[in-house]
Amino acid sequence: MSSLPANYTALVIGSSGGIGSAIQQTLSADPRCNEVICMSRSKDGLDITEEASVVSCVQKIASKKIHLLICATGALTINGVGPEKTIRQLDPDAMTAQFRLNAIGPALVMKHFLPLVDREKRGICAFLSARVGSIGDNRLGGWISYRSSKAALNQIIRTASIEFKRTHPDAVLVGVHPGTVETSLSEPFSRGRERMRPDDAAKMILEALNAVASTQTGSFIAYDGSSIEW
């Protein structure tokens, strides 16, 4: 991460997941990284859908100045309910669960963790989204709850980035599509589709983030750095 200050501090939220774990390992191998702070439900009891839990975890690192924040949370299947194939399968409780985890949770992370980002130096804040959250790119239909929750996340990122720019002029806040990665999240839905290894995906995501300019804050990019339409 050559665009970040020397001895930068990174925070990976969702570090116990397939992508989050790979990102944490890649950052730990970067000689320019002074510290990688890892937080997850299994390690710290961090439940991003509960504000009290988010606040408690923020307080643990309140003295830190973060230069790289990556939120690698999210789920396709929640409480045993996977994405719908048709609107006839839509269940309001399942849809609410998708929004709580994939949109409201990251919004709470932004609310409480973004103030820890160093205001004086370059900072990069990335939230894992999904290409299926793109409204303009939707040509297949289906997966209504998951698609909508990720579209909501994209709007949250876009809106928060405007406010964030006022207080952190050298920082960027973006949404990132990680691609189809070999994780438990994608396993049931990737039959016949090529998937990337988590470590390869992590390297590409970090390379793409490293190249993001401050003028690109509030944008939606893919793991290869390409732009994705809203």
mmCIF file with all atom_site columns, N, CA and C in Angstrom, residues 45-94:
data_model
loop_
_atom_site.group_PDB
_atom_site.id
_atom_site.type_symbol
_atom_site.label_atom_id
_atom_site.label_alt_id
_atom_site.label_comp_id
_atom_site.label_asym_id
_atom_site.label_entity_id
_atom_site.label_seq_id
_atom_site.pdbx_PDB_ins_code
_atom_site.Cartn_x
_atom_site.Cartn_y
_atom_site.Cartn_z
_atom_site.occupancy
_atom_site.B_iso_or_equiv
_atom_site.pdbx_formal_charge
_atom_site.auth_seq_id
_atom_site.auth_comp_id
_atom_site.auth_asym_id
_atom_site.auth_atom_id
_atom_site.pdbx_PDB_model_num
ATOM 1   N N  . GLY A 1 45 ? -16.594 -10.486 19.350 1.00 0.00 ? 45 GLY A N  1
ATOM 2   C CA . GLY A 1 45 ? -18.019 -10.361 19.631 1.00 0.00 ? 45 GLY A CA 1
ATOM 3   C C  . GLY A 1 45 ? -18.649 -9.177  18.928 1.00 0.00 ? 45 GLY A C  1
ATOM 4   N N  . LEU A 1 46 ? -17.976 -8.677  17.863 1.00 0.00 ? 46 LEU A N  1
ATOM 5   C CA . LEU A 1 46 ? -18.493 -7.513  17.148 1.00 0.00 ? 46 LEU A CA 1
ATOM 6   C C  . LEU A 1 46 ? -19.697 -7.902  16.297 1.00 0.00 ? 46 LEU A C  1
ATOM 7   N N  . ASP A 1 47 ? -20.843 -7.362  16.655 1.00 0.00 ? 47 ASP A N  1
ATOM 8   C CA . ASP A 1 47 ? -22.064 -7.553  15.883 1.00 0.00 ? 47 ASP A CA 1
ATOM 9   C C  . ASP A 1 47 ? -22.400 -6.202  15.259 1.00 0.00 ? 47 ASP A C  1
ATOM 10  N N  . ILE A 1 48 ? -22.123 -6.056  13.969 1.00 0.00 ? 48 ILE A N  1
ATOM 11  C CA . ILE A 1 48 ? -22.285 -4.748  13.333 1.00 0.00 ? 48 ILE A CA 1
ATOM 12  C C  . ILE A 1 48 ? -23.741 -4.325  13.231 1.00 0.00 ? 48 ILE A C  1
ATOM 13  N N  . THR A 1 49 ? -24.673 -5.254  13.477 1.00 0.00 ? 49 THR A N  1
ATOM 14  C CA . THR A 1 49 ? -26.095 -4.893  13.421 1.00 0.00 ? 49 THR A CA 1
ATOM 15  C C  . THR A 1 49 ? -26.593 -4.327  14.744 1.00 0.00 ? 49 THR A C  1
ATOM 16  N N  . GLU A 1 50 ? -25.753 -4.363  15.770 1.00 0.00 ? 50 GLU A N  1
ATOM 17  C CA . GLU A 1 50 ? -26.120 -3.839  17.082 1.00 0.00 ? 50 GLU A CA 1
ATOM 18  C C  . GLU A 1 50 ? -25.210 -2.660  17.414 1.00 0.00 ? 50 GLU A C  1
ATOM 19  N N  . GLU A 1 51 ? -25.774 -1.474  17.539 1.00 0.00 ? 51 GLU A N  1
ATOM 20  C CA . GLU A 1 51 ? -24.958 -0.276  17.719 1.00 0.00 ? 51 GLU A CA 1
ATOM 21  C C  . GLU A 1 51 ? -24.124 -0.329  18.994 1.00 0.00 ? 51 GLU A C  1
ATOM 22  N N  . ALA A 1 52 ? -24.659 -0.881  20.072 1.00 0.00 ? 52 ALA A N  1
ATOM 23  C CA . ALA A 1 52 ? -23.916 -0.960  21.325 1.00 0.00 ? 52 ALA A CA 1
ATOM 24  C C  . ALA A 1 52 ? -22.651 -1.800  21.150 1.00 0.00 ? 52 ALA A C  1
ATOM 25  N N  . SER A 1 53 ? -22.733 -2.859  20.354 1.00 0.00 ? 53 SER A N  1
ATOM 26  C CA . SER A 1 53 ? -21.580 -3.712  20.087 1.00 0.00 ? 53 SER A CA 1
ATOM 27  C C  . SER A 1 53 ? -20.524 -2.955  19.287 1.00 0.00 ? 53 SER A C  1
ATOM 28  N N  . VAL A 1 54 ? -20.971 -2.185  18.298 1.00 0.00 ? 54 VAL A N  1
ATOM 29  C CA . VAL A 1 54 ? -20.039 -1.390  17.482 1.00 0.00 ? 54 VAL A CA 1
ATOM 30  C C  . VAL A 1 54 ? -19.345 -0.350  18.354 1.00 0.00 ? 54 VAL A C  1
ATOM 31  N N  . VAL A 1 55 ? -20.092 0.344   19.177 1.00 0.00 ? 55 VAL A N  1
ATOM 32  C CA . VAL A 1 55 ? -19.520 1.366   20.052 1.00 0.00 ? 55 VAL A CA 1
ATOM 33  C C  . VAL A 1 55 ? -18.496 0.752   21.001 1.00 0.00 ? 55 VAL A C  1
ATOM 34  N N  . SER A 1 56 ? -18.812 -0.406  21.560 1.00 0.00 ? 56 SER A N  1
ATOM 35  C CA . SER A 1 56 ? -17.899 -1.078  22.484 1.00 0.00 ? 56 SER A CA 1
ATOM 36  C C  . SER A 1 56 ? -16.567 -1.399  21.818 1.00 0.00 ? 56 SER A C  1
ATOM 37  N N  . CYS A 1 57 ? -16.623 -1.851  20.573 1.00 0.00 ? 57 CYS A N  1
ATOM 38  C CA . CYS A 1 57 ? -15.389 -2.197  19.857 1.00 0.00 ? 57 CYS A CA 1
ATOM 39  C C  . CYS A 1 57 ? -14.602 -0.947  19.462 1.00 0.00 ? 57 CYS A C  1
ATOM 40  N N  . VAL A 1 58 ? -15.304 0.118   19.125 1.00 0.00 ? 58 VAL A N  1
ATOM 41  C CA . VAL A 1 58 ? -14.621 1.372   18.807 1.00 0.00 ? 58 VAL A CA 1
ATOM 42  C C  . VAL A 1 58 ? -13.847 1.878   20.012 1.00 0.00 ? 58 VAL A C  1
ATOM 43  N N  . GLN A 1 59 ? -14.445 1.769   21.168 1.00 0.00 ? 59 GLN A N  1
ATOM 44  C CA . GLN A 1 59 ? -13.798 2.257   22.395 1.00 0.00 ? 59 GLN A CA 1
ATOM 45  C C  . GLN A 1 59 ? -12.487 1.536   22.691 1.00 0.00 ? 59 GLN A C  1
ATOM 46  N N  . LYS A 1 60 ? -12.372 0.306   22.227 1.00 0.00 ? 60 LYS A N  1
ATOM 47  C CA . LYS A 1 60 ? -11.155 -0.467  22.468 1.00 0.00 ? 60 LYS A CA 1
ATOM 48  C C  . LYS A 1 60 ? -9.957  0.098   21.717 1.00 0.00 ? 60 LYS A C  1
ATOM 49  N N  . ILE A 1 61 ? -10.225 0.794   20.619 1.00 0.00 ? 61 ILE A N  1
ATOM 50  C CA . ILE A 1 61 ? -9.123  1.309   19.792 1.00 0.00 ? 61 ILE A CA 1
ATOM 51  C C  . ILE A 1 61 ? -9.243  2.820   19.594 1.00 0.00 ? 61 ILE A C  1
ATOM 52  N N  . ALA A 1 62 ? -9.926  3.480   20.502 1.00 0.00 ? 62 ALA A N  1
ATOM 53  C CA . ALA A 1 62 ? -10.226 4.914   20.346 1.00 0.00 ? 62 ALA A CA 1
ATOM 54  C C  . ALA A 1 62 ? -8.980  5.781   20.245 1.00 0.00 ? 62 ALA A C  1
ATOM 55  N N  . SER A 1 63 ? -7.847  5.309   20.750 1.00 0.00 ? 63 SER A N  1
ATOM 56  C CA . SER A 1 63 ? -6.620  6.105   20.724 1.00 0.00 ? 63 SER A CA 1
ATOM 57  C C  . SER A 1 63 ? -5.842  5.945   19.418 1.00 0.00 ? 63 SER A C  1
ATOM 58  N N  . LYS A 1 64 ? -6.295  5.052   18.541 1.00 0.00 ? 64 LYS A N  1
ATOM 59  C CA . LYS A 1 64 ? -5.583  4.773   17.301 1.00 0.00 ? 64 LYS A CA 1
ATOM 60  C C  . LYS A 1 64 ? -5.943  5.781   16.205 1.00 0.00 ? 64 LYS A C  1
ATOM 61  N N  . LYS A 1 65 ? -4.989  5.981   15.286 1.00 0.00 ? 65 LYS A N  1
ATOM 62  C CA . LYS A 1 65 ? -5.262  6.726   14.065 1.00 0.00 ? 65 LYS A CA 1
ATOM 63  C C  . LYS A 1 65 ? -5.178  5.736   12.899 1.00 0.00 ? 65 LYS A C  1
ATOM 64  N N  . ILE A 1 66 ? -6.318  5.523   12.264 1.00 0.00 ? 66 ILE A N  1
ATOM 65  C CA . ILE A 1 66 ? -6.419  4.534   11.197 1.00 0.00 ? 66 ILE A CA 1
ATOM 66  C C  . ILE A 1 66 ? -6.144  5.181   9.836  1.00 0.00 ? 66 ILE A C  1
ATOM 67  N N  . HIS A 1 67 ? -5.414  4.444   8.984  1.00 0.00 ? 67 HIS A N  1
ATOM 68  C CA . HIS A 1 67 ? -5.136  4.930   7.627  1.00 0.00 ? 67 HIS A CA 1
ATOM 69  C C  . HIS A 1 67 ? -5.804  4.050   6.558  1.00 0.00 ? 67 HIS A C  1
ATOM 70  N N  . LEU A 1 68 ? -6.092  2.818   6.921  1.00 0.00 ? 68 LEU A N  1
ATOM 71  C CA . LEU A 1 68 ? -6.779  1.904   6.001  1.00 0.00 ? 68 LEU A CA 1
ATOM 72  C C  . LEU A 1 68 ? -7.852  1.158   6.777  1.00 0.00 ? 68 LEU A C  1
ATOM 73  N N  . LEU A 1 69 ? -9.105  1.328   6.358  1.00 0.00 ? 69 LEU A N  1
ATOM 74  C CA . LEU A 1 69 ? -10.227 0.643   6.987  1.00 0.00 ? 69 LEU A CA 1
ATOM 75  C C  . LEU A 1 69 ? -10.921 -0.197  5.933  1.00 0.00 ? 69 LEU A C  1
ATOM 76  N N  . ILE A 1 70 ? -11.014 -1.485  6.182  1.00 0.00 ? 70 ILE A N  1
ATOM 77  C CA . ILE A 1 70 ? -11.713 -2.369  5.258  1.00 0.00 ? 70 ILE A CA 1
ATOM 78  C C  . ILE A 1 70 ? -12.798 -3.120  6.020  1.00 0.00 ? 70 ILE A C  1
ATOM 79  N N  . CYS A 1 71 ? -14.024 -2.963  5.580  1.00 0.00 ? 71 CYS A N  1
ATOM 80  C CA . CYS A 1 71 ? -15.162 -3.663  6.176  1.00 0.00 ? 71 CYS A CA 1
ATOM 81  C C  . CYS A 1 71 ? -15.537 -4.814  5.244  1.00 0.00 ? 71 CYS A C  1
ATOM 82  N N  . ALA A 1 72 ? -15.161 -6.025  5.643  1.00 0.00 ? 72 ALA A N  1
ATOM 83  C CA . ALA A 1 72 ? -15.365 -7.208  4.803  1.00 0.00 ? 72 ALA A CA 1
ATOM 84  C C  . ALA A 1 72 ? -16.484 -8.072  5.370  1.00 0.00 ? 72 ALA A C  1
ATOM 85  N N  . THR A 1 73 ? -17.609 -7.450  5.628  1.00 0.00 ? 73 THR A N  1
ATOM 86  C CA . THR A 1 73 ? -18.750 -8.171  6.189  1.00 0.00 ? 73 THR A CA 1
ATOM 87  C C  . THR A 1 73 ? -19.828 -8.366  5.135  1.00 0.00 ? 73 THR A C  1
ATOM 88  N N  . GLY A 1 74 ? -20.799 -9.213  5.448  1.00 0.00 ? 74 GLY A N  1
ATOM 89  C CA . GLY A 1 74 ? -21.918 -9.411  4.537  1.00 0.00 ? 74 GLY A CA 1
ATOM 90  C C  . GLY A 1 74 ? -22.280 -10.882 4.427  1.00 0.00 ? 74 GLY A C  1
ATOM 91  N N  . ALA A 1 75 ? -23.471 -11.150 3.916  1.00 0.00 ? 75 ALA A N  1
ATOM 92  C CA . ALA A 1 75 ? -23.927 -12.533 3.765  1.00 0.00 ? 75 ALA A CA 1
ATOM 93  C C  . ALA A 1 75 ? -24.989 -12.622 2.683  1.00 0.00 ? 75 ALA A C  1
ATOM 94  N N  . LEU A 1 76 ? -24.981 -13.760 1.985  1.00 0.00 ? 76 LEU A N  1
ATOM 95  C CA . LEU A 1 76 ? -26.016 -14.080 1.013  1.00 0.00 ? 76 LEU A CA 1
ATOM 96  C C  . LEU A 1 76 ? -27.138 -14.878 1.661  1.00 0.00 ? 76 LEU A C  1
ATOM 97  N N  . THR A 1 77 ? -26.742 -15.772 2.564  1.00 0.00 ? 77 THR A N  1
ATOM 98  C CA . THR A 1 77 ? -27.697 -16.610 3.268  1.00 0.00 ? 77 THR A CA 1
ATOM 99  C C  . THR A 1 77 ? -27.684 -16.246 4.741  1.00 0.00 ? 77 THR A C  1
ATOM 100 N N  . ILE A 1 78 ? -28.841 -15.936 5.294  1.00 0.00 ? 78 ILE A N  1
ATOM 101 C CA . ILE A 1 78 ? -28.956 -15.541 6.698  1.00 0.00 ? 78 ILE A CA 1
ATOM 102 C C  . ILE A 1 78 ? -30.050 -16.381 7.351  1.00 0.00 ? 78 ILE A C  1
ATOM 103 N N  . ASN A 1 79 ? -29.701 -16.994 8.477  1.00 0.00 ? 79 ASN A N  1
ATOM 104 C CA . ASN A 1 79 ? -30.651 -17.854 9.202  1.00 0.00 ? 79 ASN A CA 1
ATOM 105 C C  . ASN A 1 79 ? -31.225 -18.944 8.309  1.00 0.00 ? 79 ASN A C  1
ATOM 106 N N  . GLY A 1 80 ? -30.365 -19.454 7.427  1.00 0.00 ? 80 GLY A N  1
ATOM 107 C CA . GLY A 1 80 ? -30.772 -20.552 6.558  1.00 0.00 ? 80 GLY A CA 1
ATOM 108 C C  . GLY A 1 80 ? -31.586 -20.153 5.351  1.00 0.00 ? 80 GLY A C  1
ATOM 109 N N  . VAL A 1 81 ? -31.824 -18.865 5.179  1.00 0.00 ? 81 VAL A N  1
ATOM 110 C CA . VAL A 1 81 ? -32.625 -18.387 4.041  1.00 0.00 ? 81 VAL A CA 1
ATOM 111 C C  . VAL A 1 81 ? -31.705 -17.756 3.007  1.00 0.00 ? 81 VAL A C  1
ATOM 112 N N  . GLY A 1 82 ? -31.671 -18.319 1.815  1.00 0.00 ? 82 GLY A N  1
ATOM 113 C CA . GLY A 1 82 ? -30.831 -17.817 0.747  1.00 0.00 ? 82 GLY A CA 1
ATOM 114 C C  . GLY A 1 82 ? -31.563 -16.827 -0.142 1.00 0.00 ? 82 GLY A C  1
ATOM 115 N N  . PRO A 1 83 ? -30.909 -16.337 -1.183 1.00 0.00 ? 83 PRO A N  1
ATOM 116 C CA . PRO A 1 83 ? -31.531 -15.350 -2.077 1.00 0.00 ? 83 PRO A CA 1
ATOM 117 C C  . PRO A 1 83 ? -32.700 -15.924 -2.863 1.00 0.00 ? 83 PRO A C  1
ATOM 118 N N  . GLU A 1 84 ? -33.706 -15.084 -3.068 1.00 0.00 ? 84 GLU A N  1
ATOM 119 C CA . GLU A 1 84 ? -34.901 -15.507 -3.794 1.00 0.00 ? 84 GLU A CA 1
ATOM 120 C C  . GLU A 1 84 ? -34.620 -15.607 -5.303 1.00 0.00 ? 84 GLU A C  1
ATOM 121 N N  . LYS A 1 85 ? -35.299 -16.530 -5.945 1.00 0.00 ? 85 LYS A N  1
ATOM 122 C CA . LYS A 1 85 ? -35.218 -16.624 -7.399 1.00 0.00 ? 85 LYS A CA 1
ATOM 123 C C  . LYS A 1 85 ? -36.309 -15.789 -8.064 1.00 0.00 ? 85 LYS A C  1
ATOM 124 N N  . THR A 1 86 ? -37.345 -15.481 -7.308 1.00 0.00 ? 86 THR A N  1
ATOM 125 C CA . THR A 1 86 ? -38.477 -14.724 -7.848 1.00 0.00 ? 86 THR A CA 1
ATOM 126 C C  . THR A 1 86 ? -39.108 -13.905 -6.731 1.00 0.00 ? 86 THR A C  1
ATOM 127 N N  . ILE A 1 87 ? -39.798 -12.848 -7.075 1.00 0.00 ? 87 ILE A N  1
ATOM 128 C CA . ILE A 1 87 ? -40.436 -12.007 -6.077 1.00 0.00 ? 87 ILE A CA 1
ATOM 129 C C  . ILE A 1 87 ? -41.519 -12.767 -5.314 1.00 0.00 ? 87 ILE A C  1
ATOM 130 N N  . ARG A 1 88 ? -42.016 -13.845 -5.898 1.00 0.00 ? 88 ARG A N  1
ATOM 131 C CA . ARG A 1 88 ? -43.031 -14.654 -5.215 1.00 0.00 ? 88 ARG A CA 1
ATOM 132 C C  . ARG A 1 88 ? -42.468 -15.328 -3.962 1.00 0.00 ? 88 ARG A C  1
ATOM 133 N N  . GLN A 1 89 ? -41.141 -15.452 -3.880 1.00 0.00 ? 89 GLN A N  1
ATOM 134 C CA . GLN A 1 89 ? -40.506 -16.072 -2.721 1.00 0.00 ? 89 GLN A CA 1
ATOM 135 C C  . GLN A 1 89 ? -40.106 -15.047 -1.660 1.00 0.00 ? 89 GLN A C  1
ATOM 136 N N  . LEU A 1 90 ? -40.366 -13.775 -1.910 1.00 0.00 ? 90 LEU A N  1
ATOM 137 C CA . LEU A 1 90 ? -39.923 -12.743 -0.991 1.00 0.00 ? 90 LEU A CA 1
ATOM 138 C C  . LEU A 1 90 ? -40.566 -12.905 0.378  1.00 0.00 ? 90 LEU A C  1
ATOM 139 N N  . ASP A 1 91 ? -39.731 -12.861 1.413  1.00 0.00 ? 91 ASP A N  1
ATOM 140 C CA . ASP A 1 91 ? -40.185 -12.951 2.798  1.00 0.00 ? 91 ASP A CA 1
ATOM 141 C C  . ASP A 1 91 ? -39.725 -11.694 3.524  1.00 0.00 ? 91 ASP A C  1
ATOM 142 N N  . PRO A 1 92 ? -40.654 -10.940 4.125  1.00 0.00 ? 92 PRO A N  1
ATOM 143 C CA . PRO A 1 92 ? -40.272 -9.659  4.737  1.00 0.00 ? 92 PRO A CA 1
ATOM 144 C C  . PRO A 1 92 ? -39.259 -9.796  5.863  1.00 0.00 ? 92 PRO A C  1
ATOM 145 N N  . ASP A 1 93 ? -39.329 -10.863 6.635  1.00 0.00 ? 93 ASP A N  1
ATOM 146 C CA . ASP A 1 93 ? -38.367 -11.046 7.718  1.00 0.00 ? 93 ASP A CA 1
ATOM 147 C C  . ASP A 1 93 ? -36.969 -11.321 7.160  1.00 0.00 ? 93 ASP A C  1
ATOM 148 N N  . ALA A 1 94 ? -36.894 -12.137 6.130  1.00 0.00 ? 94 ALA A N  1
ATOM 149 C CA . ALA A 1 94 ? -35.608 -12.441 5.500  1.00 0.00 ? 94 ALA A CA 1
ATOM 150 C C  . ALA A 1 94 ? -35.030 -11.184 4.844  1.00 0.00 ? 94 ALA A C  1
#
